[in-house]
Coordinates of C-alpha atoms in Angstrom, one line a residue:
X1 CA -39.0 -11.9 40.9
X2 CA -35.1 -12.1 40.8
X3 CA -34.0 -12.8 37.0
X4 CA -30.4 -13.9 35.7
X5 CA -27.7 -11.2 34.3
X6 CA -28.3 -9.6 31.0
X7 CA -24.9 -7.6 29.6
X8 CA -24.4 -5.1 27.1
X9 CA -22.6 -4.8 24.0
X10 CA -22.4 -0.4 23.2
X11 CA -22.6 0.0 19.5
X12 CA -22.4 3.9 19.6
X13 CA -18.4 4.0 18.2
X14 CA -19.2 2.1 15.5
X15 CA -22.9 0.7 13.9
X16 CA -24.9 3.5 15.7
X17 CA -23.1 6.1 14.0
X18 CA -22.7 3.9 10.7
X19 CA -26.6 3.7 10.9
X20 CA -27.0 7.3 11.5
X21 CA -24.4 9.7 10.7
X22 CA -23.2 7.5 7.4
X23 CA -19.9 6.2 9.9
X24 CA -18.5 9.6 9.4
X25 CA -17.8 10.4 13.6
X26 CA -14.1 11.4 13.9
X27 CA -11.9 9.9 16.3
X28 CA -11.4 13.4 17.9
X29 CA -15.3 13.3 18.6
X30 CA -15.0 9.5 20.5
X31 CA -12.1 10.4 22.6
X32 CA -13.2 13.0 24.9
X33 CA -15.7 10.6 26.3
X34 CA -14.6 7.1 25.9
X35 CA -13.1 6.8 29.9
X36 CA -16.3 6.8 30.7
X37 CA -17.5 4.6 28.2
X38 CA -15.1 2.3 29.1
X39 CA -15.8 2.7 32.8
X40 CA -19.7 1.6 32.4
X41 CA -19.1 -2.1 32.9
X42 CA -20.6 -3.3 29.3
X43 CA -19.7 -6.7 28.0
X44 CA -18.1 -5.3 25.0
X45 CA -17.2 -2.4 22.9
X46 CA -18.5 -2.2 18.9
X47 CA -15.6 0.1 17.7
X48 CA -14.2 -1.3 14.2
X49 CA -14.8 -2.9 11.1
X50 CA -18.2 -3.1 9.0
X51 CA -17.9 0.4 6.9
X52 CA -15.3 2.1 9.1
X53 CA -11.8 0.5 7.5
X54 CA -13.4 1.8 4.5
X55 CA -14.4 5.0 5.6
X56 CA -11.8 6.0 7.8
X57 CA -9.8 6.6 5.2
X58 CA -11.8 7.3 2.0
X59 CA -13.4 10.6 3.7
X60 CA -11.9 11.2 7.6
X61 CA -8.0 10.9 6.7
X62 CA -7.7 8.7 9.8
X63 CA -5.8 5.4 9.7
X64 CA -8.2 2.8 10.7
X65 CA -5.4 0.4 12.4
X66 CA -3.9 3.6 14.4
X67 CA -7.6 4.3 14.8
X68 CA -7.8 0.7 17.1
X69 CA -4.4 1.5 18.8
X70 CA -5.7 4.5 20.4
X71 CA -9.1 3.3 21.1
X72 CA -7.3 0.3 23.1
X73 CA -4.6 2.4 24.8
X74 CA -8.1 3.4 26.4
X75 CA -10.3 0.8 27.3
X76 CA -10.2 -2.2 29.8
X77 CA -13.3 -3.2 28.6
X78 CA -13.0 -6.2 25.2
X79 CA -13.5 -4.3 21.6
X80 CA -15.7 -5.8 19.0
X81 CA -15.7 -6.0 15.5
X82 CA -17.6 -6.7 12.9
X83 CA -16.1 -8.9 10.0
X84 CA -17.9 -9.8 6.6
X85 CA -16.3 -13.3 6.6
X86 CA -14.6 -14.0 3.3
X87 CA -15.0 -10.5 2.3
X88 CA -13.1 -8.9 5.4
X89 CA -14.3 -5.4 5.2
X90 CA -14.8 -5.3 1.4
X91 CA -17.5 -6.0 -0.5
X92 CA -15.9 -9.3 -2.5
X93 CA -14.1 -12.0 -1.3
X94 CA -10.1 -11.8 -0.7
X95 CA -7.6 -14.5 -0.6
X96 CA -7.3 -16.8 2.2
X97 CA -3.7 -15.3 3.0
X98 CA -4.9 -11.6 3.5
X99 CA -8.0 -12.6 5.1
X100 CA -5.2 -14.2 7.6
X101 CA -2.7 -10.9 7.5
X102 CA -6.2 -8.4 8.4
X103 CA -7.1 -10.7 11.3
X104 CA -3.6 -11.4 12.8
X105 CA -2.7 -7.3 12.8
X106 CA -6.5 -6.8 14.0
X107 CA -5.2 -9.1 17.2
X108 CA -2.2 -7.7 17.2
X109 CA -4.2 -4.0 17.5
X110 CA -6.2 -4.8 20.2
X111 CA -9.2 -6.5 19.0
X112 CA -10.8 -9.3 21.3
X113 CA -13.9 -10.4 20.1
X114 CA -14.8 -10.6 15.9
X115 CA -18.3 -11.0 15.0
X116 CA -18.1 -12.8 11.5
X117 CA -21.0 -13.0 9.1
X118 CA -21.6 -13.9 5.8
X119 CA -24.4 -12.1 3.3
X120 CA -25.5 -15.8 2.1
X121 CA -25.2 -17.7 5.6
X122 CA -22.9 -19.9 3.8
X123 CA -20.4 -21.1 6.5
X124 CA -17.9 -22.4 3.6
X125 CA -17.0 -18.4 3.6
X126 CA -17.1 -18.5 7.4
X127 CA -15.0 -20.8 8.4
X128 CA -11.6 -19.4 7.6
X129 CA -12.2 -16.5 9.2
X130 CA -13.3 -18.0 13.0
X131 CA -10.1 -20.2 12.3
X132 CA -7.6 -17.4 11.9
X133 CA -9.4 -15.3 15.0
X134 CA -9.3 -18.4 17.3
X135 CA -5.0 -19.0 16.0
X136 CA -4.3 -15.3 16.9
X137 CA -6.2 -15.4 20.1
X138 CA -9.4 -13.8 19.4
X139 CA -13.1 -14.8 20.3
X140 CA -14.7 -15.8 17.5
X141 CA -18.6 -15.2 17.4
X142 CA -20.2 -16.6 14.3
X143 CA -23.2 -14.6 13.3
X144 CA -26.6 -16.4 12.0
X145 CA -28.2 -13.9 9.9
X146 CA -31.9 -13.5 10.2
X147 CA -34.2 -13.5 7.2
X148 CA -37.9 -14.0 6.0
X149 CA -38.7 -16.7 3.6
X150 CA -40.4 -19.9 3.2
X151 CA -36.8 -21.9 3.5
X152 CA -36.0 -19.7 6.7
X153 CA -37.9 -21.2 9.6
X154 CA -36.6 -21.7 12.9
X155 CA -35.1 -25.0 12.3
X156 CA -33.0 -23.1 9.8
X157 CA -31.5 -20.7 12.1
X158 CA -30.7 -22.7 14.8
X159 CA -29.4 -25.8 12.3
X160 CA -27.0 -22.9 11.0
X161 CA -25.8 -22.2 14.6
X162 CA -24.7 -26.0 14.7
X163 CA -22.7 -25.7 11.8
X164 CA -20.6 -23.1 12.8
X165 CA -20.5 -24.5 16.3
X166 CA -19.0 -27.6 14.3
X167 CA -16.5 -25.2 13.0
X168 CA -15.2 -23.6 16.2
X169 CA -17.3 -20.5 17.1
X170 CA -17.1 -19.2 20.2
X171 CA -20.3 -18.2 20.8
X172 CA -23.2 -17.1 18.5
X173 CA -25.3 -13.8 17.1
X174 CA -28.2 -14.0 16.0
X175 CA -28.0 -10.9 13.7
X176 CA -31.7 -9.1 12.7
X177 CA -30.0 -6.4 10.4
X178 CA -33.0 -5.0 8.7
X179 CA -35.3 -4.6 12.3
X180 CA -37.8 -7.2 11.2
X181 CA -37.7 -9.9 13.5
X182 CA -40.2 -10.0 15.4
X183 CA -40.6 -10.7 19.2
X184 CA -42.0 -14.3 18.5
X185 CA -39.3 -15.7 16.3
X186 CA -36.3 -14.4 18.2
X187 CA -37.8 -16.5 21.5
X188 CA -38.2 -19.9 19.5
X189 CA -34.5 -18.7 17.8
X190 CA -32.9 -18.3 20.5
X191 CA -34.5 -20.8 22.4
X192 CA -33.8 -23.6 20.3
X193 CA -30.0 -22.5 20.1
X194 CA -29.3 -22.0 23.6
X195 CA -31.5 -26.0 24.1
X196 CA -29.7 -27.4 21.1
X197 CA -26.2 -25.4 20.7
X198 CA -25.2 -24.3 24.5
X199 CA -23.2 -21.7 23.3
X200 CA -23.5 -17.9 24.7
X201 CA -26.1 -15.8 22.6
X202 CA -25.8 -12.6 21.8
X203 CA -29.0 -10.9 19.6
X204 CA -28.3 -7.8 17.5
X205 CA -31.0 -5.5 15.6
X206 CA -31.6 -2.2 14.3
X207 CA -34.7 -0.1 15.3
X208 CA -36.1 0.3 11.9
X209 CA -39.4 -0.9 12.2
X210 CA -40.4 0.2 15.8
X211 CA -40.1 -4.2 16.8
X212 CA -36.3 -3.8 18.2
X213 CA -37.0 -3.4 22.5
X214 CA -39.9 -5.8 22.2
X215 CA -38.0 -8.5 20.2
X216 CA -35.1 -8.0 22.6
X217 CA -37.4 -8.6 25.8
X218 CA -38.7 -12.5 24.4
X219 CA -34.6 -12.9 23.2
X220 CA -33.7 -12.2 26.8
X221 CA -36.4 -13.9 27.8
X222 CA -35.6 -17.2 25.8
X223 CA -31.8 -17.3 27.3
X224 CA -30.2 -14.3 25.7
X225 CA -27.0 -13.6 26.8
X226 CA -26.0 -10.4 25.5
X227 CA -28.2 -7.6 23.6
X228 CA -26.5 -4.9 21.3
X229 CA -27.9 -1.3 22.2
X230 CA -26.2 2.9 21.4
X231 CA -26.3 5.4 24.2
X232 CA -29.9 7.3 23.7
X233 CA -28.5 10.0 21.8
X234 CA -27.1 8.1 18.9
X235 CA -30.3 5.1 19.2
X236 CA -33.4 4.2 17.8
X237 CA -34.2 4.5 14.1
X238 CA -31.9 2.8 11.5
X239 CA -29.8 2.4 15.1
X240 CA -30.0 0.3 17.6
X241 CA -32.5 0.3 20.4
X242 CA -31.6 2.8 23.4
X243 CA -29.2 1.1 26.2
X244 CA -30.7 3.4 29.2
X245 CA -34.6 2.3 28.3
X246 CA -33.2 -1.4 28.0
X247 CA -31.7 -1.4 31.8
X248 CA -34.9 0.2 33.0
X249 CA -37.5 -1.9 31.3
X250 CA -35.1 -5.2 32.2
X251 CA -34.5 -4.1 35.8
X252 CA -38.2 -3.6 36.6
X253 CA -38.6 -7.3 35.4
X254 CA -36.2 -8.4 37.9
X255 CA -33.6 -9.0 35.5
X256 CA -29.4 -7.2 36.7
X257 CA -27.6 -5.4 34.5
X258 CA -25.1 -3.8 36.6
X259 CA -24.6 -0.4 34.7
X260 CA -25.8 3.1 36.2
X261 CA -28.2 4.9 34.5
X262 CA -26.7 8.2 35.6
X263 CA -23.1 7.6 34.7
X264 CA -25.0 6.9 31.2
X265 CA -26.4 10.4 31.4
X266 CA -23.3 12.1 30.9
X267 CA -22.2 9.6 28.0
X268 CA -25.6 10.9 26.2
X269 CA -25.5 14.5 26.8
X270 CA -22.0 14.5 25.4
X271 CA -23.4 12.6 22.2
X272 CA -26.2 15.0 21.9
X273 CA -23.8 17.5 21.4
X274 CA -21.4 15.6 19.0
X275 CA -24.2 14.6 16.8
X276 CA -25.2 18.6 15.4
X277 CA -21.7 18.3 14.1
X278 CA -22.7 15.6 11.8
X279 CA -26.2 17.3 11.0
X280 CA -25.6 16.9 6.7
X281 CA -25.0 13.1 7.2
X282 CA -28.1 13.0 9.9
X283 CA -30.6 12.4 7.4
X284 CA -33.2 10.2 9.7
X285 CA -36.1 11.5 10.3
X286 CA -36.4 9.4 13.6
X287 CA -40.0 7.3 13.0
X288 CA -40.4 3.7 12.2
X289 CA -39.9 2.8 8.8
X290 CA -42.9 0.4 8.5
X291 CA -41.6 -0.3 4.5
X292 CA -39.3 -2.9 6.4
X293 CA -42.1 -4.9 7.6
X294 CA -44.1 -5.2 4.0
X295 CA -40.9 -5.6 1.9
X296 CA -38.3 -6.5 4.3
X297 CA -36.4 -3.7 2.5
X298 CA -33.5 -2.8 4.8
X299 CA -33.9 1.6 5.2
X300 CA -30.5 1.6 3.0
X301 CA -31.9 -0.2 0.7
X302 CA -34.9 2.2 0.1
X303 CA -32.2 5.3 0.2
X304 CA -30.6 3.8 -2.2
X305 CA -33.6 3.1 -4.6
X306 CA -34.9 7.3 -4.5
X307 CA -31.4 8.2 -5.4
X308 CA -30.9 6.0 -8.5
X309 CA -35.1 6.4 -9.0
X310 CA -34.1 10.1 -9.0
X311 CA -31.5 10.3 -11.6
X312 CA -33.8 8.3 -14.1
X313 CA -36.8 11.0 -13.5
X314 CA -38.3 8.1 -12.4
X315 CA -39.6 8.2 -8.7
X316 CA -43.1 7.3 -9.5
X317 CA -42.3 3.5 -10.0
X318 CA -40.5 3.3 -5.9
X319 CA -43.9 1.0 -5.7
X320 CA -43.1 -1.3 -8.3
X321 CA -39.4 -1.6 -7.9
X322 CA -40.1 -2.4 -4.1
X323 CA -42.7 -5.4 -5.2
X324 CA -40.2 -6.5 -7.1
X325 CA -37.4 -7.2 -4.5
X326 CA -38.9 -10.2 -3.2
X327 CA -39.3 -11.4 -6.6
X328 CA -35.9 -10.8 -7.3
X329 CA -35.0 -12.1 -4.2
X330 CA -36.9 -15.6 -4.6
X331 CA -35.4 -15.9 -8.3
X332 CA -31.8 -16.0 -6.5
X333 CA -32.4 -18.5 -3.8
X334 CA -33.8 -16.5 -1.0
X335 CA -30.4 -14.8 0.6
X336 CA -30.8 -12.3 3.1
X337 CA -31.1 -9.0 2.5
X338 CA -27.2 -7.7 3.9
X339 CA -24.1 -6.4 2.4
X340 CA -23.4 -7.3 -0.5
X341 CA -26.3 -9.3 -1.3
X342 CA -29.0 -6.5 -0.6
X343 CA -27.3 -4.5 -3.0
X344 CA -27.0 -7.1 -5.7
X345 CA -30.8 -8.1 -5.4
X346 CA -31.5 -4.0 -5.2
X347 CA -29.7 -3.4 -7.9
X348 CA -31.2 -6.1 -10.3
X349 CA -35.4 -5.3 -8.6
X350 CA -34.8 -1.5 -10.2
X351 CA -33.2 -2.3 -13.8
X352 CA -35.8 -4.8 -14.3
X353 CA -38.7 -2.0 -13.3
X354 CA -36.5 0.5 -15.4
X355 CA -36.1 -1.5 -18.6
X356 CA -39.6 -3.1 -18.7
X357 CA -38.4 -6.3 -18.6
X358 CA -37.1 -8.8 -16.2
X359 CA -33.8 -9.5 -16.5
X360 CA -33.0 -8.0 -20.1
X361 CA -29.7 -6.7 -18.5
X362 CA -27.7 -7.7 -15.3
X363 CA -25.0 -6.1 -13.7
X364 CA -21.4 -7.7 -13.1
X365 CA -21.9 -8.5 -9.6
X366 CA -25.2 -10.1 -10.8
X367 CA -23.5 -12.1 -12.8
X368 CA -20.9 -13.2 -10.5
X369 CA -23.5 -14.2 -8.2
X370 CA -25.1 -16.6 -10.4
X371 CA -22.2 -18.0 -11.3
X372 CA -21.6 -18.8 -7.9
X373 CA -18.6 -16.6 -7.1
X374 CA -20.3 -15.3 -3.6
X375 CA -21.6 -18.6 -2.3
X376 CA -24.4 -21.1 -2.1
X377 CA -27.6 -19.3 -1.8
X378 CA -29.6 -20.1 1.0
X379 CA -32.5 -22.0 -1.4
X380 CA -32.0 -23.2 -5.1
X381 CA -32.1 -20.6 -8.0
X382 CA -34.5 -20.0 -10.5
X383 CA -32.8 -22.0 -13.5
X384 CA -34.8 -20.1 -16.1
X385 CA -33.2 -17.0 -14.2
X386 CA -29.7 -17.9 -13.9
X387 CA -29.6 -19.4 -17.8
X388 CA -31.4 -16.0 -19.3
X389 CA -28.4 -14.2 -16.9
X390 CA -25.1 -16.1 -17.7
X391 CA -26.5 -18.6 -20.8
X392 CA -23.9 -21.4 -20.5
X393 CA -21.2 -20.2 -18.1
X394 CA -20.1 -22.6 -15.8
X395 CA -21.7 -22.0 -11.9
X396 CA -19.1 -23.5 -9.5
X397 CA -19.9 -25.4 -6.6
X398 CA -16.6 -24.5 -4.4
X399 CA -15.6 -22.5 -1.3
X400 CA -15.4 -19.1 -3.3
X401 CA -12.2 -18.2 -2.1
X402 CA -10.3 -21.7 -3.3
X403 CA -10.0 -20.3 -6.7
X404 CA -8.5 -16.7 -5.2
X405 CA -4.8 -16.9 -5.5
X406 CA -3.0 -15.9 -2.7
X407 CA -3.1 -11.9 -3.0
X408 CA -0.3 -10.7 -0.2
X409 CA 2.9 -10.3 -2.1
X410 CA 1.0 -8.5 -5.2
X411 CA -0.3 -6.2 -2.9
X412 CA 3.1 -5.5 -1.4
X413 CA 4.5 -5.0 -4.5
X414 CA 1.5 -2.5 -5.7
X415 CA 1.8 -0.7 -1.9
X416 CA 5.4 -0.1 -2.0
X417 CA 6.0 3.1 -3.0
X418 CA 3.8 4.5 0.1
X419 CA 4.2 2.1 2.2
X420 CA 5.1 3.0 6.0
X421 CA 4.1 -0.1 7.8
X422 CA 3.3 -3.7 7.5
X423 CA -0.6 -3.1 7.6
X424 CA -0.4 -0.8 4.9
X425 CA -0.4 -4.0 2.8
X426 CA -3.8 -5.2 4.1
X427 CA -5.3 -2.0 3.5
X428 CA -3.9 -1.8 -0.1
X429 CA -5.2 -5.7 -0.7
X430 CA -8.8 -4.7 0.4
X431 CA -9.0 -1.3 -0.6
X432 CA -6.3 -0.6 -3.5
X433 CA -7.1 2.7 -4.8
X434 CA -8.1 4.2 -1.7
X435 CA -5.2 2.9 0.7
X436 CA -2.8 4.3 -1.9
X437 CA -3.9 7.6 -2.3
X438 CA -4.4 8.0 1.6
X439 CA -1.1 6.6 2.0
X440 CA 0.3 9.2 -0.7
X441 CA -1.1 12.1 1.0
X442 CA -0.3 10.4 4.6
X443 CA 3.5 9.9 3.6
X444 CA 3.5 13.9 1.4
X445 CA 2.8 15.6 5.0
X446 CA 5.2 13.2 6.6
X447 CA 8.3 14.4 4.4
X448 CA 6.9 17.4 2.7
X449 CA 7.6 15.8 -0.5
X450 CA 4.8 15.9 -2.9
X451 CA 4.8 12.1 -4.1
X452 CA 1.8 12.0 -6.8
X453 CA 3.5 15.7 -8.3
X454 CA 7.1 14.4 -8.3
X455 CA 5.6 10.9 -10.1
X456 CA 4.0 13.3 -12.7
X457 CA 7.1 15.1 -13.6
X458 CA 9.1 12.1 -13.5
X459 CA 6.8 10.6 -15.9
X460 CA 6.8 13.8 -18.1
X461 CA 10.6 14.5 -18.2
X462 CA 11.1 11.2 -19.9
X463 CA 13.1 12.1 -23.5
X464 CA 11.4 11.7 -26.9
X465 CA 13.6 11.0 -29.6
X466 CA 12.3 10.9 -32.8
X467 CA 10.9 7.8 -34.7

């Protein structure tokens, strides 16, 4: 039976190696191989954004906006991006004005399509960022984020892909990034947005929990436009499910996908080889992590809790601190379980195993969320919770970012002794201390001047009269 067209979005330049290899792959390691990338025929190319601003230049000395120039220069084919909304690619909000600057250089870089997401689902701290992408000419794909609850039924999901249809998005993902949903939610998902909404889907998940091909199958079959999948060699695990078995399985259904297995070959014998390079960051041990299903812990999450388990000597209490994430979790509204927000609920679910009592201390970020400083939380908040956590601060009700001032001409003012181009500003507003000290070291090899040394001595050779 003849089927529709199902494309491809490649993830292996950006969240496949992010999943797998902790986003350290080099440019130098994507070039090589990226014609043919390009020439597969995929919908669109993940290449930027989530961890990769960060990390291109906290630990690969790369420029992350010369990073897109190249990657452009060499592909016909629209990049993708993913963007965290009113955090950018941060992990806190940012002003309005250099939420604006990031996306209008992004554009201006080469990026087509922007995936935006929020860690709470609240569209208030979407909707600046689809307006700014659709005023510099980008696509703007608004992400529902799926989670597990008693307040997140279907009618949940595809209520929130009204909203941001409401507020201009392009099209819509449907974003599973912990690997838990399973095949039959992601067909009444999808289903009800593509009956209710009309928009193009596009369904994205990682391959923790084994469920990531099978989900994918009911997505597609439910009206699933586009699926996210990495080339074999970088897939499955904390990745995403593997492109060639997709076209195989889909194909012998009936359904087109226009790309050639064996051109593929090529792309994932070359990855094969790329990934031994990364072997100390390749720490997956390539099975299911079935912890995802019971605790709908994301795998980064659990990494996370055996380090800081570790360096308590306490190891032994991994069961209770993971019973007590959904606590946690219920005690602050239900929010999914994604950067930031899996970190803040983490972070909480192992003091209170740690101290032996709920709640005796919170961290900043805790705090902050409570307050109301990331958003509206998905369901209401334990009161008891939020009192025993911030007493009698005041809890805001606004947009977030309407009490950020505008944060542009600080950062140009911070940025300006190492400055070299306009961008350099974003990078400093997001990312202060590590832009600046890239940009130092970028702008020492450029003149052979030794900037931090010659600041030193200039701050040493000040005169000290005496008193």
């Amino acid at each position: 039976m003849e089927r529709g067209l199902v494309k491809f979005t490649d993830t292996t330049l950006r969240d496949s190696h992010q999943s797998l290899l902790a986003t350290r792959m080099k440019i130098e390691d994507m070039l090589p191989i990226i014609d043919k990338i390009d020439a597969i025929g995929y919908h669109s190319l993940e290449v930027w954004g989530g961890a990769t601003f960060d990390t291109t230049m906290r630990f690969l000395n790369e420029d992350p906006w010369e990073r897109l120039s190249i990657i452009k220069q060499y592909c016909k084919t629209p990049l993708q991006m993913l963007l965290r909304g009113q955090n950018v690619v941060g992990y806190k909000h940012y002003a309005d004005d250099v939420l604006e600057a990031f996306v209008m250089y992004a554009c201006k870089h080469g990026m087509d399509i922007f995936r935006v997401f929020d860690a709470l689902n609240d569209v208030r701290n979407m909707e600046k960022a689809i307006e700014y992408v659709k005023k510099y000419g980008g696509h703007a794909q608004a992400v529902v984020s799926y989670s597990i609850s008693p307040i997140h039924d279907v009618a949940y999901h595809v209520n929130m892909a009204k909203e941001l249809q409401k507020r201009g998005a392009d099209s819509i993902c449907v974003k599973d990034m912990a690997g838990i949903m399973a095949p039959g939610p992601a067909y009444e998902i999808v289903k009800g947005i593509k009956e209710e909404v009309g928009l193009m889907v596009q369904v994205h998940t990682h391959y923790t929990s084994g469920m990531g091909a099978m989900m994918y199958m009911k997505a597609i079959e439910a009206g699933a436009d586009v699926v996210d999948t990495a080339i074999s060699s970088l897939a499955l695990s904390t990745s995403q499910p593997a492109t060639e078995s997709m076209i195989v399985s889909l194909e012998s259904l009936g359904y087109k996908t226009n790309l050639d297995l064996h051109k593929l070959k090529e792309i994932a014998d070359y990855f094969k080889d790329v990934r031994k390079k990364y072997r100390e960051f390749d720490l997956t041990d390539g099975t299911p992590d079935t912890n995802v299903l019971v605790y709908q812990v994301p795998g980064g999450m659990i990494s996370n809790f055996l380090s800081q388990l570790a360096q308590q000597n306490a190891l032994h209490k991994l069961p209770e601190v993971l019973a007590e994430v959904p606590k946690v979790r219920e005690d602050f509204g239900f929010p999914p379980l994604v950067t930031p927000s899996s970190q803040i609920v983490g972070a909480q679910a192992a003091l209170n195993v740690l101290l032996g009592e709920r709640y005796k201390m919170a961290t900043n970020e805790v705090k902050q969320y409570m307050r109301g400083f990331y958003g509206e939380p998905p369901g209401p908040v334990n009161e008891d919770v939020r009192k025993k956590i911030i007493g009698n601060e005041e809890v805001i009700h606004c947009r977030p970012a309407d009490l950020i001032p505008p944060g542009m001409e600080e950062a140009k003012k911070g940025v300006a002794p190492v400055m070299q181009k306009e961008e350099d500003v974003v990078s400093y507003a997001i990312f202060p201390n590590v832009a600046y000290g890239f940009l130092e070291e970028k702008l020492s090899k450029k003149t052979g001047v030794d900037f931090k040394l010659a600041q030193e001595m200039s701050e040493g050779d000040k005169p000290v009269y005496p008193a």
